[in-house]
Amino acid sequence: GSVILELSKEKPQERHLDRQAAQFGAAVAKVEAELSAQIRYLTQVATGQPHEGSSYAARKSCQLALNRLDYARRRLGELARACELMLE
């Protein structure tokens, strides 16, 4: 708005006009960056990808740990059976 007022004057002050244009450009860049961040976040949420505030990564890590534990139990059971057979 102030850029338009400055331009409407007979002798606009170029430095003032440049400063206001730079401020406007910076404000637009900030809004664009924030919108891009929101779009990235919403894309992650919509596609089920892990994102900030999501428990997906923690649940996946827990499930993988449980799978490894189950595998280790099975292997230890197999080893115990093999040892028993060898001792007989």
mmCIF file of C-alpha atoms in Angstrom:
data_model
loop_
_atom_site.group_PDB
_atom_site.id
_atom_site.type_symbol
_atom_site.label_atom_id
_atom_site.label_comp_id
_atom_site.label_asym_id
_atom_site.label_seq_id
_atom_site.Cartn_x
_atom_site.Cartn_y
_atom_site.Cartn_z
ATOM 1 C CA GLY A 1 0.000 0.000 0.000
ATOM 2 C CA SER A 2 2.745 2.438 0.903
ATOM 3 C CA VAL A 3 4.566 1.613 -2.341
ATOM 4 C CA ILE A 4 1.504 2.704 -4.306
ATOM 5 C CA LEU A 5 1.267 5.908 -2.252
ATOM 6 C CA GLU A 6 4.932 6.621 -2.919
ATOM 7 C CA LEU A 7 4.504 5.977 -6.633
ATOM 8 C CA SER A 8 1.507 8.312 -6.770
ATOM 9 C CA LYS A 9 3.663 11.258 -5.592
ATOM 10 C CA GLU A 10 5.140 13.581 -8.173
ATOM 11 C CA LYS A 11 8.702 12.840 -7.035
ATOM 12 C CA PRO A 12 8.850 9.439 -5.395
ATOM 13 C CA GLN A 13 11.841 8.811 -3.166
ATOM 14 C CA GLU A 14 13.704 5.942 -4.797
ATOM 15 C CA ARG A 15 15.439 4.749 -1.655
ATOM 16 C CA HIS A 16 12.176 4.673 0.275
ATOM 17 C CA LEU A 17 10.508 2.897 -2.636
ATOM 18 C CA ASP A 18 13.338 0.341 -2.912
ATOM 19 C CA ARG A 19 13.253 -0.327 0.833
ATOM 20 C CA GLN A 20 9.504 -0.890 0.796
ATOM 21 C CA ALA A 21 9.769 -3.136 -2.264
ATOM 22 C CA ALA A 22 12.489 -5.172 -0.509
ATOM 23 C CA GLN A 23 10.329 -5.479 2.614
ATOM 24 C CA PHE A 24 7.409 -6.636 0.508
ATOM 25 C CA GLY A 25 9.621 -9.170 -1.285
ATOM 26 C CA ALA A 26 10.892 -10.505 2.051
ATOM 27 C CA ALA A 27 7.326 -10.807 3.365
ATOM 28 C CA VAL A 28 6.266 -12.716 0.241
ATOM 29 C CA ALA A 29 9.293 -15.029 0.547
ATOM 30 C CA LYS A 30 8.449 -15.724 4.201
ATOM 31 C CA VAL A 31 4.827 -16.535 3.369
ATOM 32 C CA GLU A 32 5.963 -18.775 0.515
ATOM 33 C CA ALA A 33 8.383 -20.651 2.790
ATOM 34 C CA GLU A 34 5.696 -21.173 5.436
ATOM 35 C CA LEU A 35 3.203 -22.388 2.837
ATOM 36 C CA SER A 36 5.771 -24.789 1.400
ATOM 37 C CA ALA A 37 6.448 -26.180 4.869
ATOM 38 C CA GLN A 38 2.723 -26.678 5.463
ATOM 39 C CA ILE A 39 2.315 -28.380 2.080
ATOM 40 C CA ARG A 40 5.219 -30.749 2.850
ATOM 41 C CA TYR A 41 3.716 -31.580 6.250
ATOM 42 C CA LEU A 42 0.243 -32.170 4.840
ATOM 43 C CA THR A 43 1.695 -34.340 2.077
ATOM 44 C CA GLN A 44 3.422 -36.497 4.695
ATOM 45 C CA VAL A 45 0.270 -36.775 6.797
ATOM 46 C CA ALA A 46 -1.945 -37.564 3.810
ATOM 47 C CA THR A 47 0.350 -40.311 2.494
ATOM 48 C CA GLY A 48 0.949 -41.927 5.897
ATOM 49 C CA GLN A 49 4.654 -41.081 5.978
ATOM 50 C CA PRO A 50 6.339 -40.463 9.318
ATOM 51 C CA HIS A 51 6.196 -36.795 10.240
ATOM 52 C CA GLU A 52 6.730 -34.482 13.155
ATOM 53 C CA GLY A 53 4.173 -35.257 15.833
ATOM 54 C CA SER A 54 3.536 -38.700 14.411
ATOM 55 C CA SER A 55 3.939 -41.902 16.375
ATOM 56 C CA TYR A 56 4.499 -43.864 13.163
ATOM 57 C CA ALA A 57 8.295 -44.041 13.515
ATOM 58 C CA ALA A 58 8.109 -45.095 17.174
ATOM 59 C CA ARG A 59 5.483 -47.763 16.426
ATOM 60 C CA LYS A 60 7.519 -49.086 13.514
ATOM 61 C CA SER A 61 10.694 -49.260 15.633
ATOM 62 C CA CYS A 62 8.792 -51.057 18.390
ATOM 63 C CA GLN A 63 7.288 -53.557 15.938
ATOM 64 C CA LEU A 64 10.710 -54.252 14.412
ATOM 65 C CA ALA A 65 12.193 -54.772 17.894
ATOM 66 C CA LEU A 66 9.399 -57.222 18.733
ATOM 67 C CA ASN A 67 10.047 -59.075 15.476
ATOM 68 C CA ARG A 68 13.769 -59.320 16.292
ATOM 69 C CA LEU A 69 12.927 -60.548 19.803
ATOM 70 C CA ASP A 70 10.608 -63.220 18.406
ATOM 71 C CA TYR A 71 13.293 -64.322 15.946
ATOM 72 C CA ALA A 72 15.915 -64.497 18.711
ATOM 73 C CA ARG A 73 13.558 -66.616 20.870
ATOM 74 C CA ARG A 74 12.967 -69.042 18.018
ATOM 75 C CA ARG A 75 16.668 -69.358 17.277
ATOM 76 C CA LEU A 76 17.490 -69.886 20.987
ATOM 77 C CA GLY A 77 14.794 -72.559 21.161
ATOM 78 C CA GLU A 78 16.292 -74.282 18.130
ATOM 79 C CA LEU A 79 19.756 -74.078 19.670
ATOM 80 C CA ALA A 80 18.488 -75.488 22.988
ATOM 81 C CA ARG A 81 16.844 -78.416 21.154
ATOM 82 C CA ALA A 82 20.064 -79.073 19.212
ATOM 83 C CA CYS A 83 22.079 -79.048 22.439
ATOM 84 C CA GLU A 84 19.639 -81.471 24.092
ATOM 85 C CA LEU A 85 19.871 -83.822 21.126
ATOM 86 C CA MET A 86 23.664 -83.732 21.274
ATOM 87 C CA LEU A 87 23.665 -84.499 25.007
ATOM 88 C CA GLU A 88 21.417 -87.534 24.595
#
